[in-house]
Coordinates of C-alpha atoms in Angstrom, one line a residue:
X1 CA -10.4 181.1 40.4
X2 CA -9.5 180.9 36.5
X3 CA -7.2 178.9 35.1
X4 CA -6.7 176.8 31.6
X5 CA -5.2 173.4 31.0
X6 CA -2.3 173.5 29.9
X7 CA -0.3 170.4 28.1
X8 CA 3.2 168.9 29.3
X9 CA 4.6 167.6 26.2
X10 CA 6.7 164.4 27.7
X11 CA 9.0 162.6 25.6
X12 CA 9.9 159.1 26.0
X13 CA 13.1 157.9 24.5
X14 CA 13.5 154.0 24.7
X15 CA 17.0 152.5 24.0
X16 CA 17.7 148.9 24.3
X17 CA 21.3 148.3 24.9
X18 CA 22.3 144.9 26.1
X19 CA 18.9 144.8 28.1
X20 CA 19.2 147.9 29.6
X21 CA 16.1 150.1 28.8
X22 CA 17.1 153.8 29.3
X23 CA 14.2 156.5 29.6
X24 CA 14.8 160.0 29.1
X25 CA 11.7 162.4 29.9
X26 CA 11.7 166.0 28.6
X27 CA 9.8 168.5 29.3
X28 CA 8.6 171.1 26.4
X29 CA 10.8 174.0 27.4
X30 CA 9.0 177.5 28.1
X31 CA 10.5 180.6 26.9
X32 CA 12.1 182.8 29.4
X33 CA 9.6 186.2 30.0
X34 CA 11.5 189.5 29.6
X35 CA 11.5 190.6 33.2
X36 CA 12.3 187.3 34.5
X37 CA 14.7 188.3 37.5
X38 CA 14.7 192.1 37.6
X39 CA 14.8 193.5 41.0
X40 CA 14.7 197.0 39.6
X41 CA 13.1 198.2 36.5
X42 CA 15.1 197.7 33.1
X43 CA 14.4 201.0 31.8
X44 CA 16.4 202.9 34.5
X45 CA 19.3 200.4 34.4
X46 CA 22.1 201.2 32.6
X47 CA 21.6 204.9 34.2
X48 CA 23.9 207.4 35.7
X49 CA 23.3 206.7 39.3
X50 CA 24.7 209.2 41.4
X51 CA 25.3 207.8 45.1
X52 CA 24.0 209.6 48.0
X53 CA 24.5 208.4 51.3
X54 CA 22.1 205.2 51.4
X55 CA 20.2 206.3 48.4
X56 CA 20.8 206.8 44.9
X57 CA 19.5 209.4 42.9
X58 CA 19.0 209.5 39.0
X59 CA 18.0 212.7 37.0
X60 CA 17.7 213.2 33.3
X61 CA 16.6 215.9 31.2
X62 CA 15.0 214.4 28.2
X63 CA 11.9 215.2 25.6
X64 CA 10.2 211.7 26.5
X65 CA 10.8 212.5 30.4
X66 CA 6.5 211.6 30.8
X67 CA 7.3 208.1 28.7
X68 CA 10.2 206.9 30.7
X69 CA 8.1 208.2 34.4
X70 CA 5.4 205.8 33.0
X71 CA 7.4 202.7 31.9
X72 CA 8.9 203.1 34.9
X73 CA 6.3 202.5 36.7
X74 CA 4.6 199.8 34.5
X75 CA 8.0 197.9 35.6
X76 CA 8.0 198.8 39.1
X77 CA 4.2 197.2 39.2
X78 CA 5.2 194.3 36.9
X79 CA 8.2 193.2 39.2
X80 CA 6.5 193.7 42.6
X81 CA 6.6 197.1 43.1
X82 CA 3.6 198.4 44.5
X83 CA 2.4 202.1 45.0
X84 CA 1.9 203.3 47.9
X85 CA 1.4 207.2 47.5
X86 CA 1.1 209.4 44.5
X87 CA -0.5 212.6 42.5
X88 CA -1.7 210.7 39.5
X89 CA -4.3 212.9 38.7
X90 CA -1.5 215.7 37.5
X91 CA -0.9 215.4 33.8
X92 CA 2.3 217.8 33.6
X93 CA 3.6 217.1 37.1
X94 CA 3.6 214.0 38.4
X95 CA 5.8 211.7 41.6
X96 CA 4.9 208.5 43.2
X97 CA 6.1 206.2 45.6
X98 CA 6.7 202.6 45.2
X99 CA 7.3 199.9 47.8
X100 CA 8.5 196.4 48.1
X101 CA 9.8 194.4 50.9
X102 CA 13.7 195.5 50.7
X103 CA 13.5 198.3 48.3
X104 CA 11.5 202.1 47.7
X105 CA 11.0 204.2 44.7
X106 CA 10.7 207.6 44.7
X107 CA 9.4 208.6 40.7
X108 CA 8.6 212.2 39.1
X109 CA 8.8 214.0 36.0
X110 CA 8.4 217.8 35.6
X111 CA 8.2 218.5 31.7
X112 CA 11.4 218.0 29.9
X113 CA 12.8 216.1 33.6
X114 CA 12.5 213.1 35.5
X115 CA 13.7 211.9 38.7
X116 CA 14.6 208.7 40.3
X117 CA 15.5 208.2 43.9
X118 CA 15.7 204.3 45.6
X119 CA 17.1 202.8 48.6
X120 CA 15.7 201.8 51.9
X121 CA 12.7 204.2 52.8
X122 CA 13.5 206.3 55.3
X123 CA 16.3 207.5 53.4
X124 CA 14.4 207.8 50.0
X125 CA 11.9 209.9 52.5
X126 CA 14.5 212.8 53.6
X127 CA 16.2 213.0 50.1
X128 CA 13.0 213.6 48.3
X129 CA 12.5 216.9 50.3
X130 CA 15.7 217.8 49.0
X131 CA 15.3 216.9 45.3
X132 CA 11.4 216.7 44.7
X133 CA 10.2 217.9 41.2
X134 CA 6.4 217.8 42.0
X135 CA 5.8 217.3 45.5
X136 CA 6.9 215.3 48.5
X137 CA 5.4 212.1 49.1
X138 CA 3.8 213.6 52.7
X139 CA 1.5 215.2 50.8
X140 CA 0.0 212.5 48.0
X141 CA -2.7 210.7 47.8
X142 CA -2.0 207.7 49.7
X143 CA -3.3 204.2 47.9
X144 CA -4.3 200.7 49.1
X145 CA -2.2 198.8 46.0
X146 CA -1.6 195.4 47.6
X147 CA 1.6 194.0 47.5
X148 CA 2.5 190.5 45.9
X149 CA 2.8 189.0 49.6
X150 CA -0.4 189.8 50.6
X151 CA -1.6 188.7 47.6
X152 CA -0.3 185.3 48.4
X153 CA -1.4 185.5 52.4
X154 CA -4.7 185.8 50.9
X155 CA -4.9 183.4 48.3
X156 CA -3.4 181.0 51.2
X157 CA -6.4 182.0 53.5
X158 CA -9.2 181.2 50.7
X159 CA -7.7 177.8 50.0
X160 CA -7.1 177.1 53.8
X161 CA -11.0 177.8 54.5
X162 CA -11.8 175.3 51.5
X163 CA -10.2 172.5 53.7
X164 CA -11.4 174.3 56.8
X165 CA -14.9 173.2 55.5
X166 CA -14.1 169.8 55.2
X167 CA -12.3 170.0 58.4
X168 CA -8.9 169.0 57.3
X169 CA -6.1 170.5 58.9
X170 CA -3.6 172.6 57.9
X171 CA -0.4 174.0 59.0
X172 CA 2.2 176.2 58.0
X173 CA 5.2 174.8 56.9
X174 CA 9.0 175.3 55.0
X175 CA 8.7 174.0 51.4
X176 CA 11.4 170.9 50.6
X177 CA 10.8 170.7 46.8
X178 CA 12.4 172.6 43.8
X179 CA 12.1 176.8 43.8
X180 CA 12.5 178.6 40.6
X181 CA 14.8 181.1 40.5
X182 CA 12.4 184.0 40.7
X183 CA 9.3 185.1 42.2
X184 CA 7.4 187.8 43.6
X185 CA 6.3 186.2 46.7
X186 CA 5.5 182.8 48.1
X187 CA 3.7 180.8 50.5
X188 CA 3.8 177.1 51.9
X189 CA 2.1 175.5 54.2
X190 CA 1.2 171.3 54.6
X191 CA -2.0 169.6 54.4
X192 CA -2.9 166.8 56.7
X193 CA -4.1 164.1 54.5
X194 CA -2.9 161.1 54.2
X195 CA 1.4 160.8 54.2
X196 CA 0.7 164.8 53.9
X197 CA 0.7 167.2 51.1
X198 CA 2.6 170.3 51.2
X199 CA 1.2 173.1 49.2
X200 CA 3.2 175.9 47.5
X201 CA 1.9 179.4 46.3
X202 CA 4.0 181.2 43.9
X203 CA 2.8 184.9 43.1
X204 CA 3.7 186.6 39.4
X205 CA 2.2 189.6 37.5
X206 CA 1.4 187.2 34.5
X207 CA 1.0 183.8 33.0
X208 CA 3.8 183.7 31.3
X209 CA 5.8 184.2 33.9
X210 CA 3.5 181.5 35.7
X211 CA 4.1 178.7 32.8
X212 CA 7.9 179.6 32.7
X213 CA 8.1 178.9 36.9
X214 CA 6.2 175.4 36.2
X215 CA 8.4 174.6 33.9
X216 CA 11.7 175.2 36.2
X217 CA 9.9 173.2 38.8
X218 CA 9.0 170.5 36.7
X219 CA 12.2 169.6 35.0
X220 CA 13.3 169.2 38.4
X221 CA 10.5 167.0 39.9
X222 CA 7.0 165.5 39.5
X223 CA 4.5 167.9 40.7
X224 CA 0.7 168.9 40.5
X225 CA -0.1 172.4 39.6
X226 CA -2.8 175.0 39.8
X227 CA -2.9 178.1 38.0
X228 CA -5.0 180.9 40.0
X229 CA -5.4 184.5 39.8
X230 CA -4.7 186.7 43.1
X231 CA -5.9 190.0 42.8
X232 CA -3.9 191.6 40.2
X233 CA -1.0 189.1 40.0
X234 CA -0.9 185.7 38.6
X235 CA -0.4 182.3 41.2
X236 CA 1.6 179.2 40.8
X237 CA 0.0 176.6 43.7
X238 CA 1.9 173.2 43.4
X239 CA 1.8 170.4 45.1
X240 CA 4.0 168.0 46.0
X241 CA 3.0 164.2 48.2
X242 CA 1.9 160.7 47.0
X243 CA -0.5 160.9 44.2
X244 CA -3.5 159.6 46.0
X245 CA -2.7 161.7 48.6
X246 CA -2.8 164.9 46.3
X247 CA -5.3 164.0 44.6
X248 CA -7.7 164.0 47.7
X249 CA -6.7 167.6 48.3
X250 CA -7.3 168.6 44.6
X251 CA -10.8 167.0 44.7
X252 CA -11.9 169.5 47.6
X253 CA -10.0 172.5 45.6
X254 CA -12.1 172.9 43.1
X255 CA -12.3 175.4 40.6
X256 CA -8.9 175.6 39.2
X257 CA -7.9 173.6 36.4
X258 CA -5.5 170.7 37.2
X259 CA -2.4 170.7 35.1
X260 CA 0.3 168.2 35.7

């Protein structure tokens, strides 16, 4: 696992006012990345949906038809999109099909057009036999792109076996300290050491969205964090008990850099 230490700027503001000492800690704020809380790509936004029944369907005839199929995608992948079939290999013709927990993506251009359908996926599935440019997604080329939540089951199984080894217990369990706003998937479970340590995984597609997520957490609340990668994401793992307690759990972790 890779990861860099990062520095928390803190500033301490003392003010003496009839005996009273008043502390104000602030936390070097982080620069909100551009995608931060898309659920659907940017690019096909402020488009001319047209509603039909539960899906929606977006066309557009335009020279740059082959640039907006591929930052389409690029924004699909870079919010938690993943694909799941498709005929990449086509340079004049292409469609493929993109997945998340609530949502699918149906994507194709066919020279000067391009084509959108989302919804839920059976319904994305019957209208693209209807309104296909290049093909129907039956008969792509089906790909094993993981998706953000297994990215974080597996992270969550290679820690777990690091304190399988020691033979500390774990269990899963509902995190009870700050969320950010924004993620593409997440995992908790507790640590039995000490009081306890419950362990958050956060998954992102890069570290900028990773430093921006620490920073929501940690105006809210002292925490420990680890910065990990997960396949082809980014992971947040914080942690959150007494500090000698944590500690003891970072000390078999290791690898990561500590930050916090």
């Amino acid at each position: 696992m890779k990861g860099r230490v990062a520095v928390t700027v803190v500033l301490t503001v003392l003010l003496v006012m009839g005996g009273l000492i008043y502390r104000e800690h602030k936390t070097k704020p982080v620069p909100r990345p551009p995608l931060w809380g898309f659920h659907d790509p940017p690019v096909l936004i402020n488009m001319s949906w047209e509603k039909l029944g539960e899906v929606e369907i977006l066309t557009i005839t335009s020279e740059n038809a082959s640039g907006l199929y591929g930052k389409a995608m690029q924004q699909l992948q870079d919010i938690g999109y993943s694909m799941t079939q498709g005929n990449w290999s086509e340079l004049t013709c292409q469609w493929s099909l993109w997945e998340s927990k609530n949502k699918t993506y149906y994507l194709a251009y066919n020279g000067s057009k391009f084509l959108a359908v989302r919804g839920p996926y059976d319904g994305v599935m019957k209208a693209t036999k209807k309104t296909w440019l290049c093909g129907r997604p039956k008969n792509g080329t089906i790909t094993s792109s993981p998706s953000p939540w297994k990215a974080a089951e597996a992270l969550a199984l290679s820690i777990g076996s690091e304190f399988m080894k020691k033979n500390v217990t774990i269990s899963p369990s509902n995190w009870t300290g700050p969320l950010p706003d924004w993620y593409l998937a997440k995992f908790s479970f507790s640590v039995k050491l000490g009081k306890g340590v419950e362990v958050l995984i956060l998954i992102y597609s890069n570290e900028s969205e990773v430093k921006y997520a620490e920073y929501l957490m940690e105006k809210r609340e002292k925490l420990r964090f680890l910065e990990s990668d997960a396949g082809q994401y980014k992971a947040l793992i914080v942690f959150k008990g007494r500090a000698e307690d944590v500690d003891e759990v970072l000390s078999i972790l290791e690898g990561p850099e500590v930050r916090g």
